[in-house]
PDB file of C-alpha atoms in Angstrom:
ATOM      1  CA  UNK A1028     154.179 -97.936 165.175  1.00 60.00           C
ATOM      2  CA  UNK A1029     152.044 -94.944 165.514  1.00 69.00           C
ATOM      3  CA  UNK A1030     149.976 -94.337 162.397  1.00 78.00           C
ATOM      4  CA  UNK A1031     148.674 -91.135 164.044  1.00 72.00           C
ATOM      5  CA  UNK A1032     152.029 -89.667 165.073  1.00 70.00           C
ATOM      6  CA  UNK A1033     153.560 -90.557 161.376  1.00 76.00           C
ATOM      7  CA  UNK A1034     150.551 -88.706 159.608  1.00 78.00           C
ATOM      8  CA  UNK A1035     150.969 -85.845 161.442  1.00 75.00           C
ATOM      9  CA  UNK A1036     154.561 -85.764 161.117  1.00 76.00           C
ATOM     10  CA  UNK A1037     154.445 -86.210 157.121  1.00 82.00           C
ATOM     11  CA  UNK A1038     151.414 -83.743 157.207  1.00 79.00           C
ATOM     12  CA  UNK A1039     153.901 -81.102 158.557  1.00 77.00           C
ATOM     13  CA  UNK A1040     156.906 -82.185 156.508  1.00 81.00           C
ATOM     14  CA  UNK A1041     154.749 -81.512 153.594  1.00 82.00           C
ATOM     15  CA  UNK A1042     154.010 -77.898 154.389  1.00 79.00           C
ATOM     16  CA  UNK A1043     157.916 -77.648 155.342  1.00 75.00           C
ATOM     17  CA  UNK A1044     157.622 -76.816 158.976  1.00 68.00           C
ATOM     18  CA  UNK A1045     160.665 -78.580 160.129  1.00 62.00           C
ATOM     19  CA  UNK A1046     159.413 -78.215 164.054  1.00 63.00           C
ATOM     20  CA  UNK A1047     156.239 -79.564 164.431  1.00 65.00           C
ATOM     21  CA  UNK A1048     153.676 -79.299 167.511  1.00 63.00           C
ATOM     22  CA  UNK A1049     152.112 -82.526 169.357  1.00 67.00           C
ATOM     23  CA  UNK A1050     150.330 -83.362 172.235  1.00 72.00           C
ATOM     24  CA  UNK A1051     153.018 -85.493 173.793  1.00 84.00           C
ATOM     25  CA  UNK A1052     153.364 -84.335 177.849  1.00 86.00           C
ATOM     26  CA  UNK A1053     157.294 -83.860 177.014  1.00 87.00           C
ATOM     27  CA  UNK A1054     156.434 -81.764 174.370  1.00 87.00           C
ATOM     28  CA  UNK A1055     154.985 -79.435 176.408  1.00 90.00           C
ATOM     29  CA  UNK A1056     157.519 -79.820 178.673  1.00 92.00           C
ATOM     30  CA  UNK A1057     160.260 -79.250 176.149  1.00 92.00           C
ATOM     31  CA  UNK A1058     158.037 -76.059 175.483  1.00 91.00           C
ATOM     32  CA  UNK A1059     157.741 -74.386 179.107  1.00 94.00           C
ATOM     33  CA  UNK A1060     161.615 -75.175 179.746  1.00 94.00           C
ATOM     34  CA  UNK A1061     162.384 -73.105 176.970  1.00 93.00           C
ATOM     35  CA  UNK A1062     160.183 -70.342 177.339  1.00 93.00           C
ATOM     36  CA  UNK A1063     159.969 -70.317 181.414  1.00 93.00           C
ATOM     37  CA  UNK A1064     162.937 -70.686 182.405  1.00 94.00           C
ATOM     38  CA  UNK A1065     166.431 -68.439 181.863  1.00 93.00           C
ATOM     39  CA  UNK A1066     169.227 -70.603 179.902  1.00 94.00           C
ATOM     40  CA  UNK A1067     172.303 -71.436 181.957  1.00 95.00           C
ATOM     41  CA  UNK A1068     170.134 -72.607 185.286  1.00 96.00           C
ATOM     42  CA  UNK A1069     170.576 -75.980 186.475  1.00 96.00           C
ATOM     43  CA  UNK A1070     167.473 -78.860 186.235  1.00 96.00           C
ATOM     44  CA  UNK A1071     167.063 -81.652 187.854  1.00 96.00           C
ATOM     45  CA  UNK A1072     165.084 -84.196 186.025  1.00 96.00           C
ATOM     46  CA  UNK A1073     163.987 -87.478 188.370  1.00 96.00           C
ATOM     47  CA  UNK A1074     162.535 -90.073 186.764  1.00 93.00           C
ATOM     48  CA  UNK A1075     160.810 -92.669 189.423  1.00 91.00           C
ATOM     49  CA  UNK A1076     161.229 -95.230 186.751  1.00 83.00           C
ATOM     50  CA  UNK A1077     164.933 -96.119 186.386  1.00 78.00           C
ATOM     51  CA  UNK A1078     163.598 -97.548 182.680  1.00 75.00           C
ATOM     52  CA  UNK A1079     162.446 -94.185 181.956  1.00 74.00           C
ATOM     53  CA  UNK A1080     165.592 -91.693 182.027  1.00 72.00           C
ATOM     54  CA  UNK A1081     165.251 -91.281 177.474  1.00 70.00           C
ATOM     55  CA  UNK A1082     163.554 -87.949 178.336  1.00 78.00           C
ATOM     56  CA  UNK A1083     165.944 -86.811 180.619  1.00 84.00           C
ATOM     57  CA  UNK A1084     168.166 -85.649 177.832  1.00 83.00           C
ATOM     58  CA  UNK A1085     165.567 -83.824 176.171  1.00 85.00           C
ATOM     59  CA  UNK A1086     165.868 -81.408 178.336  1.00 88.00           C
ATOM     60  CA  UNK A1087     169.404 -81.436 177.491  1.00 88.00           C
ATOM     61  CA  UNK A1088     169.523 -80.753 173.813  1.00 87.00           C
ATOM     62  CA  UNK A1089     165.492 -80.033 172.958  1.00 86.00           C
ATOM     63  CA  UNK A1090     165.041 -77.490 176.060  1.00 89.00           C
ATOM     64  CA  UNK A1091     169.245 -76.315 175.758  1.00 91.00           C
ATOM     65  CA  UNK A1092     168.913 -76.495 179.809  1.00 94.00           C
ATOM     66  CA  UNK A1093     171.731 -77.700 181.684  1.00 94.00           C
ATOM     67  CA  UNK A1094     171.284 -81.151 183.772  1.00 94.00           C
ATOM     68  CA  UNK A1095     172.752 -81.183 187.359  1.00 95.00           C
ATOM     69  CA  UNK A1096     172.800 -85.015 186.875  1.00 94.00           C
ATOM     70  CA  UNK A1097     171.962 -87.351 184.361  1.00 92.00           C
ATOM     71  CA  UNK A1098     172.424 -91.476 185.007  1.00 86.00           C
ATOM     72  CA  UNK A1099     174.043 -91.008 181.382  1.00 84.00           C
ATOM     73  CA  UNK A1100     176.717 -89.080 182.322  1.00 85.00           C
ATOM     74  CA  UNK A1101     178.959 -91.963 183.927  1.00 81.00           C
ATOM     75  CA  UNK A1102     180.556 -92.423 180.691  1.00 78.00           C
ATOM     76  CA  UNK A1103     181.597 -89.351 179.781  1.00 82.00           C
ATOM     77  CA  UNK A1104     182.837 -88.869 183.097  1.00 81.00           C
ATOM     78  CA  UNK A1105     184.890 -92.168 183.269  1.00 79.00           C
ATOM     79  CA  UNK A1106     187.182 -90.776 180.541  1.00 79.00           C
ATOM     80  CA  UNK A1107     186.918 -87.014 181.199  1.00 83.00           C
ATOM     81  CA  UNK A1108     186.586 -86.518 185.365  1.00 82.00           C
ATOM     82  CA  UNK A1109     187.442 -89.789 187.495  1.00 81.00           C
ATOM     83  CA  UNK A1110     187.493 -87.039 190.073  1.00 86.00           C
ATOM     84  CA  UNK A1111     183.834 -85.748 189.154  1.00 86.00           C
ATOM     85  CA  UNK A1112     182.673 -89.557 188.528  1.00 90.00           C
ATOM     86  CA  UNK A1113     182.809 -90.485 192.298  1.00 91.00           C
ATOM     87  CA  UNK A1114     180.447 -87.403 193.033  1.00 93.00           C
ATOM     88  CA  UNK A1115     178.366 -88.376 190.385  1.00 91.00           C
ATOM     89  CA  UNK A1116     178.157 -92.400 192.099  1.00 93.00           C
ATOM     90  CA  UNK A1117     177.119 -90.492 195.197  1.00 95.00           C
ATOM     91  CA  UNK A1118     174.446 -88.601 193.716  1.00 96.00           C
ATOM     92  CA  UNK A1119     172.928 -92.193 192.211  1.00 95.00           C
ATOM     93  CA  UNK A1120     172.875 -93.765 194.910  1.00 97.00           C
ATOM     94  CA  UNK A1121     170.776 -91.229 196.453  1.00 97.00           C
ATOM     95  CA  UNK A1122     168.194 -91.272 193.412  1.00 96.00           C
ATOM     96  CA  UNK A1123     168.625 -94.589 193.465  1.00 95.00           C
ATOM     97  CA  UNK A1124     167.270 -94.564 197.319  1.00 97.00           C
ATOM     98  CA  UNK A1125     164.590 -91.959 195.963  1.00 97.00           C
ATOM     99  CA  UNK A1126     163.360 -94.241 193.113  1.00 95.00           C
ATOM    100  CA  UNK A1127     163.030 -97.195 195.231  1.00 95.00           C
ATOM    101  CA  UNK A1128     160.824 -95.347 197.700  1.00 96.00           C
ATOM    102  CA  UNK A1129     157.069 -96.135 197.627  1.00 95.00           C
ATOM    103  CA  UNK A1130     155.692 -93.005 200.308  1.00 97.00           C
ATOM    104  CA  UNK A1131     155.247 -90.226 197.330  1.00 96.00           C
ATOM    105  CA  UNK A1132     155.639 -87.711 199.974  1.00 97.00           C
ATOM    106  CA  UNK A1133     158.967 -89.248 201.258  1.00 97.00           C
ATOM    107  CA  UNK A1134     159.906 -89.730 197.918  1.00 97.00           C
ATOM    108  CA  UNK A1135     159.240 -85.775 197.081  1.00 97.00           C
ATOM    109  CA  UNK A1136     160.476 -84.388 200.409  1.00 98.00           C
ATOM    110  CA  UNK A1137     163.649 -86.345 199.849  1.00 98.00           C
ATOM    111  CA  UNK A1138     163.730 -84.684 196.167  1.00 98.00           C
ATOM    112  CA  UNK A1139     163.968 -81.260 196.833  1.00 98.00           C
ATOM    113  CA  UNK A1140     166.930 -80.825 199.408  1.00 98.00           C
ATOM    114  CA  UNK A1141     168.432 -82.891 196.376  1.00 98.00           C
ATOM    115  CA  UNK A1142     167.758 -80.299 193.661  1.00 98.00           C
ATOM    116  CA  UNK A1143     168.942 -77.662 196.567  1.00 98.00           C
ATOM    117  CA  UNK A1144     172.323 -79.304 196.488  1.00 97.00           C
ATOM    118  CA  UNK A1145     173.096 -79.594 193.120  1.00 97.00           C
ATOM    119  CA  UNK A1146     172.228 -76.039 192.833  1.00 97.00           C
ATOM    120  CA  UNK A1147     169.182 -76.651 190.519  1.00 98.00           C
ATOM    121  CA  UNK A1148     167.016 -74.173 189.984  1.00 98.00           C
ATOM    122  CA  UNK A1149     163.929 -76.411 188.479  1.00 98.00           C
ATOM    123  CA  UNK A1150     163.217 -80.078 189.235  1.00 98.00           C
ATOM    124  CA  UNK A1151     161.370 -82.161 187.241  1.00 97.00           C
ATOM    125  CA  UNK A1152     159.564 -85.019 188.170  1.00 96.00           C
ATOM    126  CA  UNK A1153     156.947 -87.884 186.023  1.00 94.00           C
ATOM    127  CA  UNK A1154     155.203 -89.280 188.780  1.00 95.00           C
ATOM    128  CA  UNK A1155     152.102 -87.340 190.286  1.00 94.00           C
ATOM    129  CA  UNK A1156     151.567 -84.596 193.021  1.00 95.00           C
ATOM    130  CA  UNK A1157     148.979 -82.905 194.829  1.00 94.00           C
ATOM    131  CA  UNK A1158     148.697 -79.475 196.025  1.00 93.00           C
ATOM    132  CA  UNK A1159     148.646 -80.911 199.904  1.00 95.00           C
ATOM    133  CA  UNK A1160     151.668 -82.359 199.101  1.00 97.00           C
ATOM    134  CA  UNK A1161     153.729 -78.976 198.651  1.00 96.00           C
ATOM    135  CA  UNK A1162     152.732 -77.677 201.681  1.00 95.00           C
ATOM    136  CA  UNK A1163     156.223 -76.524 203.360  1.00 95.00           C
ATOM    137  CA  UNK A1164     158.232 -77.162 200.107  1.00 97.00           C
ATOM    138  CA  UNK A1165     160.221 -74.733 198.734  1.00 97.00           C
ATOM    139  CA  UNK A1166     158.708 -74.783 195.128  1.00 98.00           C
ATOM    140  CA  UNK A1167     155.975 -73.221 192.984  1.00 96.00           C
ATOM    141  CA  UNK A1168     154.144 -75.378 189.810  1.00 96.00           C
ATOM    142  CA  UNK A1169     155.065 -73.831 186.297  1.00 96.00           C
ATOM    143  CA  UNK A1170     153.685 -76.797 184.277  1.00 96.00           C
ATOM    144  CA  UNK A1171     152.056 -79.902 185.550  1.00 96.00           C
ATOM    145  CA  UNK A1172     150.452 -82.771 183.026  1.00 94.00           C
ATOM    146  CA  UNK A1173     149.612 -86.083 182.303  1.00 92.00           C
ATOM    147  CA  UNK A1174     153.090 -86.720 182.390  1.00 91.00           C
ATOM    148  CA  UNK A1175     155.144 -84.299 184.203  1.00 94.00           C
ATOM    149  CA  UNK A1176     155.726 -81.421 186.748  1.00 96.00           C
ATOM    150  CA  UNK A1177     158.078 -78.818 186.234  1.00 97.00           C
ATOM    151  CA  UNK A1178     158.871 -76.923 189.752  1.00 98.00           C
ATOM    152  CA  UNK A1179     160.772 -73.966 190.257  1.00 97.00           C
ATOM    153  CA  UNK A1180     162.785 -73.576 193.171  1.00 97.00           C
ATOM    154  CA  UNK A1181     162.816 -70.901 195.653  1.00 90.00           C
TER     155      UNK A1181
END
């Protein structure tokens, strides 16, 4: 376990704070979404890690931002939309496609006209970028770090 992260957490339970900052990228994240961005607009988050997707529902129900997919949502949708559920199958095999791809560029180009279709208005991504690599993209930085880039879409 994390001594570090535990200290700090019973540090901040002791003066009882029950939100507590970090340093974690997500955090910060977590942060931006909720004070960048308007409540009710769509995000796609990709992970290019199909091991990854626990953060994905941060955004969810830390950030209170609507997801315009989430692998998780297959469940739900089984016993709630069949209809919906075939869309949904569509959708992963398209990130599915996107995660397999090795060409970052490819990988990002590909991610965009995604986001555009699911009507998101933010993408989120946990692999890196460089400014060359936005060139003709339809999206500005809000928050990049060690772990993540938040985009906004135009």
């Amino acid at each position: 376990p994390d001594v570090r992260a535990m200290g700090s957490a019973i540090s901040c339970l002791a003066r009882a704070r029950l939100v507590c900052e970090t340093d974690r990228p997500v955090d910060d994240l977590i942060t931006t979404l909720r004070t960048q961005t308007r409540p009710g607009q769509g995000v796609l988050f990709f992970n290019a890690d199909p091991a990854a997707t626990s953060q994905t529902l941060s955004v969810r129900y830390s950030a209170l931002r609507p997801l315009v997919y989430s692998t998780r949502d297959s469940g739900i949708l089984g016993y709630a939309n069949r209809l919906a559920l075939l869309d949904w199958h569509a959708i992963t095999i398209q990130v599915e496609a996107l995660q397999a791809m090795t060409d970052v560029q490819a990988r990002l180009d590909g991610l965009v006209p995604l986001a555009e279709r699911l009507k998101a208005s933010y993408l989120v991504i946990d692999f890196p970028v460089t400014p060359d690599m936005l060139e003709g993209l339809p999206v500005k930085i809000l928050l990049q770090n060690d772990g993540f880039t938040l985009f906004g879409l135009n």
